[in-house]
Amino acid sequence: GWTGNDSLVIALYGSWGSGKSSVKNMILEALREQEQGCPLIVEFNPWQWAGQAQLAEAFFQEIGVVLGRSDTNGEGKERAAKWRAYGTYLTLGASLAKSLKTVLPLLGIPGSSILELLASGLEKSSRITREGSEALSAQAEAGDRNLTDVKQDLANSLKALKEPILVVIDDVDRLSTDEIKLLFQLVKANADFPNLVYLLLFQRDIVEKSLETITSITGREFLEKIVQVGFDIPRIEHTRLEKVLFAGLEKLLGDETVRQRFNQQRWGNIFIPGLRPYLETLRDVHRFLATLSFHVALFRNSGSFEVNPIDLIALEVMRVFEPAVYHGLPEAKSALTEQRGRGLHGRGADDITRRVVESLVEQASEANRPQVREILKQLFPPTQWVFGGPGYGPGSEERWYRDLRVCHPDVFDRYFHFTIPEGDISQAELDRLLSLLSDREGLVAEFRALGQRGLLSVTLDRIEAYKEEIDLQHAVPFITALFDIGDELPDEPTGFFSIGPDMHAVRIIHWYLKREKDTAERSRLLKEAMKASSGIYLPVKDTSFEDHRKAESQIDPDSFLMAEADVKDMRQICIEKIQHAAKSGALKTHPKMAYLLSQWWKWASPEEPRRWIEGLIESEDGFLAFLTSFLQRSTSQGVGDYVTRISWHIHLKDLENFVSAEDLENKVKELSPVNLGERKQKAVGAVQEALRRRQKGENDEDWPHEHESD
């Protein structure tokens, strides 16, 4: 709206990311769309030029180029020439003064004028010669007039312009302190030309601080002497800003695969106090959405989403705006994900957790620590007690896993590795399994495919988190499929506290059926699945589990699934399965033969399994299979040891349920040690050691560690 032909300096103030450049672009677009009255626009980007000398030269060069292009007639060319002459006069005067300040004393010529030296043919350096020639050219164009005359002549020429020159200088606050000072000196020196309008865009406090070093007054006062009209970018309303943010999030995460794990209440709890303070400008929002889009793409997998969307958003805010805190999270995994009281060190462990969590908060600036605390508290519920919040009881971890929360130790790493950890299954694979619950054959095929990749154990561990979520209408095909693959479960060594894949399967079945309130219906479902299954081991294991719980029924009637009469029926089903396996030869090669024999011996008459064993051990191959099935593995580690020692042993009492010690000793003596496999050699060695200990009168349970291997 400026209609005068005087000079004018306008400033647009705003912090980084507040939208100054966007406003500038809209201004220029609006001006260029005008049919008439559009000024001659010069977009001067000072931060693209290195050093103060180039900055001054570029300032005059850029304006001169636009002047020359805007009017190609004689008057326009003359105006452009006058501008160049004026610019050369100023820039070369400063440049030569700086150069000759060092050169002239060496020549013993302290007071000679620059032009006289250049005219006399002094050629001390190529740089001085080049600059001197340009100065002479400028002097010739100026007609041997002084700077005041040159400037007045240029002012008269600019006054004749039909439209003003608009010099737009953006990102002033990106310059160094010296460059900021030079730029404002250039503007100040040339702010009185007619029809010359400046639009300067910068963060005010940065520029004011830089200007304080060149004047005795404050930077604010100096700036006010130059800038005639100042505008502040208005702070964008949160509602408009969040409209942009939420539209971007909806575009990235709005599909159904993501929505199923998006909890609105939890989103509000973490967004308002924790995330919102970091998203104050459009630049913040666009920067955040751009980086989030990349990570969202990494976690999409065959119609599934591998992480919790709220946790991903919160962690991305931390990564972008609190990188020091974010980079400390992976190292703090144990403190952030371990439930309080689960460790073995009691109060000492609590102290360590508190120190770790508080040190993460301290990585943020003092002003941002309240929201960092809120984000950590919401992302990692196990740490809420550190901030005075509640603790979490049993069952929370399974819910966290189902929701793919970063606070679950089995999900945590994928947020920082951006992939599924080796030895784990993806959410896409787990979702596929859960979609096949009513399809026994399809489920078994999927289990076996995962088993071939060594992932069957971890698969059952993951499914356990869903055991109370699966619809009971799928009970028979689902449980039958679990029974079918039970004989193929890996024989993994388990520690004192670890849970093997077989126990995961039994726990899944138990807690899944517990949702059925009718005991008779539970029994019907379980027996139907047992009869339909081709598996042996898990039906036997599950029945043994229920049989053992029967003794606890007086204390806790709800601790078992079915009535005693139904358990008897299950035992009979299992006995028939074992008998069939013994007759077909499948029991001889079964990896759990020792366990199945012990349950057969316990549930049927001992004579039946003994007779079968008598026939089995008649051959050397059958005898070795019998011994190997009772071989047990244990680990130990001494003080100062870095490597765990592995021990192999056999309890004679277990074997004597089926074969006498005398017969065992005779059979072992008859063995040919040649070409025995490693496991069979271990079994023979273990039973020989057990027999020697028996002869010495030593306790069968206190087996030694002499026979160890790494």
PDB file of C-alpha atoms in Angstrom, residues 58-226:
ATOM      1  CA  ALA A  58      26.609  -8.877  -4.156  1.00  0.00           C
ATOM      2  CA  PHE A  59      24.268  -6.280  -2.648  1.00  0.00           C
ATOM      3  CA  PHE A  60      25.006  -3.736  -5.380  1.00  0.00           C
ATOM      4  CA  GLN A  61      25.331  -6.349  -8.122  1.00  0.00           C
ATOM      5  CA  GLU A  62      21.912  -7.906  -7.498  1.00  0.00           C
ATOM      6  CA  ILE A  63      20.108  -4.552  -7.466  1.00  0.00           C
ATOM      7  CA  GLY A  64      22.039  -3.405 -10.548  1.00  0.00           C
ATOM      8  CA  VAL A  65      21.036  -6.502 -12.510  1.00  0.00           C
ATOM      9  CA  VAL A  66      17.333  -5.897 -11.818  1.00  0.00           C
ATOM     10  CA  LEU A  67      17.632  -2.224 -12.722  1.00  0.00           C
ATOM     11  CA  GLY A  68      19.252  -3.089 -16.044  1.00  0.00           C
ATOM     12  CA  ARG A  69      16.661  -5.714 -16.929  1.00  0.00           C
ATOM     13  CA  SER A  70      13.649  -3.603 -15.966  1.00  0.00           C
ATOM     14  CA  ASP A  71      14.268  -0.819 -18.474  1.00  0.00           C
ATOM     15  CA  THR A  72      16.340  -1.566 -21.564  1.00  0.00           C
ATOM     16  CA  ASN A  73      16.048   1.909 -23.147  1.00  0.00           C
ATOM     17  CA  GLY A  74      18.765   4.513 -22.843  1.00  0.00           C
ATOM     18  CA  GLU A  75      17.464   5.969 -19.594  1.00  0.00           C
ATOM     19  CA  GLY A  76      17.303   2.559 -17.930  1.00  0.00           C
ATOM     20  CA  LYS A  77      20.800   1.586 -19.008  1.00  0.00           C
ATOM     21  CA  GLU A  78      22.110   4.926 -17.755  1.00  0.00           C
ATOM     22  CA  ARG A  79      20.382   4.399 -14.387  1.00  0.00           C
ATOM     23  CA  ALA A  80      21.917   0.929 -14.042  1.00  0.00           C
ATOM     24  CA  ALA A  81      25.363   2.325 -14.924  1.00  0.00           C
ATOM     25  CA  LYS A  82      25.030   5.008 -12.258  1.00  0.00           C
ATOM     26  CA  TRP A  83      24.053   2.396  -9.666  1.00  0.00           C
ATOM     27  CA  ARG A  84      27.089   0.253 -10.566  1.00  0.00           C
ATOM     28  CA  ALA A  85      29.366   3.298 -10.425  1.00  0.00           C
ATOM     29  CA  TYR A  86      28.026   4.213  -7.022  1.00  0.00           C
ATOM     30  CA  GLY A  87      28.381   0.645  -5.741  1.00  0.00           C
ATOM     31  CA  THR A  88      31.921   0.332  -7.077  1.00  0.00           C
ATOM     32  CA  TYR A  89      32.843   3.656  -5.536  1.00  0.00           C
ATOM     33  CA  LEU A  90      31.770   2.410  -2.095  1.00  0.00           C
ATOM     34  CA  THR A  91      32.921  -1.203  -2.167  1.00  0.00           C
ATOM     35  CA  LEU A  92      36.300  -0.615  -3.792  1.00  0.00           C
ATOM     36  CA  GLY A  93      37.072   2.322  -1.585  1.00  0.00           C
ATOM     37  CA  ALA A  94      36.719   0.107   1.446  1.00  0.00           C
ATOM     38  CA  SER A  95      38.531  -2.816  -0.199  1.00  0.00           C
ATOM     39  CA  LEU A  96      41.507  -0.731  -1.405  1.00  0.00           C
ATOM     40  CA  ALA A  97      41.832   1.092   1.861  1.00  0.00           C
ATOM     41  CA  LYS A  98      42.148  -2.242   3.592  1.00  0.00           C
ATOM     42  CA  SER A  99      44.726  -3.544   1.056  1.00  0.00           C
ATOM     43  CA  LEU A 100      46.860  -0.367   0.919  1.00  0.00           C
ATOM     44  CA  LYS A 101      46.882   0.016   4.657  1.00  0.00           C
ATOM     45  CA  THR A 102      49.423  -2.827   4.622  1.00  0.00           C
ATOM     46  CA  VAL A 103      51.162  -2.099   1.302  1.00  0.00           C
ATOM     47  CA  LEU A 104      51.804   1.695   1.464  1.00  0.00           C
ATOM     48  CA  PRO A 105      53.968   1.752   4.600  1.00  0.00           C
ATOM     49  CA  LEU A 106      56.249  -0.866   3.009  1.00  0.00           C
ATOM     50  CA  LEU A 107      56.728   1.479   0.034  1.00  0.00           C
ATOM     51  CA  GLY A 108      57.430   4.464   2.248  1.00  0.00           C
ATOM     52  CA  ILE A 109      54.462   6.376   0.779  1.00  0.00           C
ATOM     53  CA  PRO A 110      52.180   7.090   3.740  1.00  0.00           C
ATOM     54  CA  GLY A 111      50.088   9.919   2.333  1.00  0.00           C
ATOM     55  CA  SER A 112      49.707   9.462  -1.437  1.00  0.00           C
ATOM     56  CA  SER A 113      46.212   9.168  -2.856  1.00  0.00           C
ATOM     57  CA  ILE A 114      44.977   5.851  -4.187  1.00  0.00           C
ATOM     58  CA  LEU A 115      44.152   7.184  -7.641  1.00  0.00           C
ATOM     59  CA  GLU A 116      47.573   8.839  -8.086  1.00  0.00           C
ATOM     60  CA  LEU A 117      49.303   5.575  -7.227  1.00  0.00           C
ATOM     61  CA  LEU A 118      47.184   3.608  -9.691  1.00  0.00           C
ATOM     62  CA  ALA A 119      47.739   6.235 -12.467  1.00  0.00           C
ATOM     63  CA  SER A 120      51.548   6.162 -11.962  1.00  0.00           C
ATOM     64  CA  GLY A 121      51.527   2.478 -12.970  1.00  0.00           C
ATOM     65  CA  LEU A 122      52.214   0.939  -9.594  1.00  0.00           C
ATOM     66  CA  GLU A 123      51.752  -2.800  -9.986  1.00  0.00           C
ATOM     67  CA  LYS A 124      52.532  -4.221  -6.608  1.00  0.00           C
ATOM     68  CA  SER A 125      49.994  -7.021  -6.937  1.00  0.00           C
ATOM     69  CA  SER A 126      47.480  -8.285  -9.459  1.00  0.00           C
ATOM     70  CA  ARG A 127      44.646  -7.765  -7.011  1.00  0.00           C
ATOM     71  CA  ILE A 128      45.441  -4.083  -6.501  1.00  0.00           C
ATOM     72  CA  THR A 129      45.868  -3.589 -10.269  1.00  0.00           C
ATOM     73  CA  ARG A 130      42.457  -5.145 -10.990  1.00  0.00           C
ATOM     74  CA  GLU A 131      40.700  -3.156  -8.285  1.00  0.00           C
ATOM     75  CA  GLY A 132      42.500   0.029  -9.317  1.00  0.00           C
ATOM     76  CA  SER A 133      41.384  -0.374 -12.917  1.00  0.00           C
ATOM     77  CA  GLU A 134      37.769  -0.815 -11.795  1.00  0.00           C
ATOM     78  CA  ALA A 135      38.093   2.253  -9.553  1.00  0.00           C
ATOM     79  CA  LEU A 136      39.431   4.333 -12.454  1.00  0.00           C
ATOM     80  CA  SER A 137      36.512   3.151 -14.588  1.00  0.00           C
ATOM     81  CA  ALA A 138      34.075   4.149 -11.858  1.00  0.00           C
ATOM     82  CA  GLN A 139      35.847   7.486 -11.488  1.00  0.00           C
ATOM     83  CA  ALA A 140      35.554   8.088 -15.224  1.00  0.00           C
ATOM     84  CA  GLU A 141      31.807   7.261 -15.160  1.00  0.00           C
ATOM     85  CA  ALA A 142      31.371   9.651 -12.256  1.00  0.00           C
ATOM     86  CA  GLY A 143      33.026  12.394 -14.238  1.00  0.00           C
ATOM     87  CA  ASP A 144      35.645  13.164 -11.581  1.00  0.00           C
ATOM     88  CA  ARG A 145      32.890  13.998  -9.099  1.00  0.00           C
ATOM     89  CA  ASN A 146      32.965  13.190  -5.399  1.00  0.00           C
ATOM     90  CA  LEU A 147      30.729  10.601  -3.701  1.00  0.00           C
ATOM     91  CA  THR A 148      28.087  13.162  -2.772  1.00  0.00           C
ATOM     92  CA  ASP A 149      27.690  14.228  -6.393  1.00  0.00           C
ATOM     93  CA  VAL A 150      27.488  10.615  -7.568  1.00  0.00           C
ATOM     94  CA  LYS A 151      24.872   9.775  -4.960  1.00  0.00           C
ATOM     95  CA  GLN A 152      22.731  12.829  -5.772  1.00  0.00           C
ATOM     96  CA  ASP A 153      22.809  12.058  -9.476  1.00  0.00           C
ATOM     97  CA  LEU A 154      21.720   8.469  -8.764  1.00  0.00           C
ATOM     98  CA  ALA A 155      18.937   9.709  -6.474  1.00  0.00           C
ATOM     99  CA  ASN A 156      17.542  11.935  -9.207  1.00  0.00           C
ATOM    100  CA  SER A 157      17.586   9.006 -11.623  1.00  0.00           C
ATOM    101  CA  LEU A 158      15.800   6.677  -9.157  1.00  0.00           C
ATOM    102  CA  LYS A 159      13.194   9.332  -8.430  1.00  0.00           C
ATOM    103  CA  ALA A 160      12.079   9.138 -12.057  1.00  0.00           C
ATOM    104  CA  LEU A 161      11.147   5.424 -11.706  1.00  0.00           C
ATOM    105  CA  LYS A 162       7.458   4.735 -12.308  1.00  0.00           C
ATOM    106  CA  GLU A 163       7.450   1.875  -9.769  1.00  0.00           C
ATOM    107  CA  PRO A 164       9.643   1.471  -6.690  1.00  0.00           C
ATOM    108  CA  ILE A 165      12.424  -1.055  -6.201  1.00  0.00           C
ATOM    109  CA  LEU A 166      11.535  -3.631  -3.513  1.00  0.00           C
ATOM    110  CA  VAL A 167      14.662  -5.231  -2.005  1.00  0.00           C
ATOM    111  CA  VAL A 168      13.657  -8.334  -0.023  1.00  0.00           C
ATOM    112  CA  ILE A 169      16.319  -9.639   2.381  1.00  0.00           C
ATOM    113  CA  ASP A 170      15.312 -12.852   4.175  1.00  0.00           C
ATOM    114  CA  ASP A 171      17.107 -14.955   6.816  1.00  0.00           C
ATOM    115  CA  VAL A 172      19.126 -12.025   8.133  1.00  0.00           C
ATOM    116  CA  ASP A 173      19.426 -13.847  11.459  1.00  0.00           C
ATOM    117  CA  ARG A 174      21.342 -16.690   9.771  1.00  0.00           C
ATOM    118  CA  LEU A 175      24.343 -14.410   9.182  1.00  0.00           C
ATOM    119  CA  SER A 176      27.347 -14.079  11.444  1.00  0.00           C
ATOM    120  CA  THR A 177      27.540 -11.094  13.792  1.00  0.00           C
ATOM    121  CA  ASP A 178      29.966  -9.232  11.505  1.00  0.00           C
ATOM    122  CA  GLU A 179      27.824  -9.915   8.432  1.00  0.00           C
ATOM    123  CA  ILE A 180      24.685  -8.674  10.211  1.00  0.00           C
ATOM    124  CA  LYS A 181      26.483  -5.461  11.120  1.00  0.00           C
ATOM    125  CA  LEU A 182      27.679  -4.968   7.530  1.00  0.00           C
ATOM    126  CA  LEU A 183      24.252  -5.638   6.070  1.00  0.00           C
ATOM    127  CA  PHE A 184      22.586  -3.028   8.282  1.00  0.00           C
ATOM    128  CA  GLN A 185      25.349  -0.558   7.499  1.00  0.00           C
ATOM    129  CA  LEU A 186      24.608  -1.065   3.797  1.00  0.00           C
ATOM    130  CA  VAL A 187      20.884  -0.586   4.367  1.00  0.00           C
ATOM    131  CA  LYS A 188      21.458   2.467   6.554  1.00  0.00           C
ATOM    132  CA  ALA A 189      23.839   4.041   4.008  1.00  0.00           C
ATOM    133  CA  ASN A 190      21.375   3.482   1.151  1.00  0.00           C
ATOM    134  CA  ALA A 191      18.051   3.918   2.869  1.00  0.00           C
ATOM    135  CA  ASP A 192      17.555   7.496   1.716  1.00  0.00           C
ATOM    136  CA  PHE A 193      17.303   6.820  -2.017  1.00  0.00           C
ATOM    137  CA  PRO A 194      13.843   7.523  -3.419  1.00  0.00           C
ATOM    138  CA  ASN A 195      11.709   4.620  -4.614  1.00  0.00           C
ATOM    139  CA  LEU A 196      13.905   2.144  -2.720  1.00  0.00           C
ATOM    140  CA  VAL A 197      11.877  -0.030  -0.332  1.00  0.00           C
ATOM    141  CA  TYR A 198      13.455  -2.706   1.867  1.00  0.00           C
ATOM    142  CA  LEU A 199      11.654  -5.693   3.352  1.00  0.00           C
ATOM    143  CA  LEU A 200      13.863  -7.312   5.998  1.00  0.00           C
ATOM    144  CA  LEU A 201      12.873 -10.600   7.662  1.00  0.00           C
ATOM    145  CA  PHE A 202      14.587 -11.807  10.846  1.00  0.00           C
ATOM    146  CA  GLN A 203      14.318 -12.846  14.466  1.00  0.00           C
ATOM    147  CA  ARG A 204      14.543  -9.563  16.294  1.00  0.00           C
ATOM    148  CA  ASP A 205      16.496 -10.521  19.440  1.00  0.00           C
ATOM    149  CA  ILE A 206      19.309 -12.168  17.430  1.00  0.00           C
ATOM    150  CA  VAL A 207      19.827  -9.090  15.246  1.00  0.00           C
ATOM    151  CA  GLU A 208      19.584  -6.624  18.137  1.00  0.00           C
ATOM    152  CA  LYS A 209      22.293  -8.499  20.022  1.00  0.00           C
ATOM    153  CA  SER A 210      24.619  -8.361  16.984  1.00  0.00           C
ATOM    154  CA  LEU A 211      24.026  -4.620  16.442  1.00  0.00           C
ATOM    155  CA  GLU A 212      24.979  -3.703  20.007  1.00  0.00           C
ATOM    156  CA  THR A 213      28.704  -4.066  19.162  1.00  0.00           C
ATOM    157  CA  ILE A 214      28.736  -1.215  16.608  1.00  0.00           C
ATOM    158  CA  THR A 215      27.071   1.552  18.575  1.00  0.00           C
ATOM    159  CA  SER A 216      26.955   3.063  22.017  1.00  0.00           C
ATOM    160  CA  ILE A 217      23.191   2.701  22.100  1.00  0.00           C
ATOM    161  CA  THR A 218      21.273  -0.525  22.480  1.00  0.00           C
ATOM    162  CA  GLY A 219      20.668  -2.820  19.540  1.00  0.00           C
ATOM    163  CA  ARG A 220      16.932  -2.141  19.850  1.00  0.00           C
ATOM    164  CA  GLU A 221      17.484   1.629  19.611  1.00  0.00           C
ATOM    165  CA  PHE A 222      19.839   1.228  16.648  1.00  0.00           C
ATOM    166  CA  LEU A 223      17.303  -0.962  14.868  1.00  0.00           C
ATOM    167  CA  GLU A 224      14.555   1.577  15.453  1.00  0.00           C
ATOM    168  CA  LYS A 225      16.678   4.244  13.707  1.00  0.00           C
ATOM    169  CA  ILE A 226      16.784   2.101  10.548  1.00  0.00           C
TER     170      ILE A 226
END
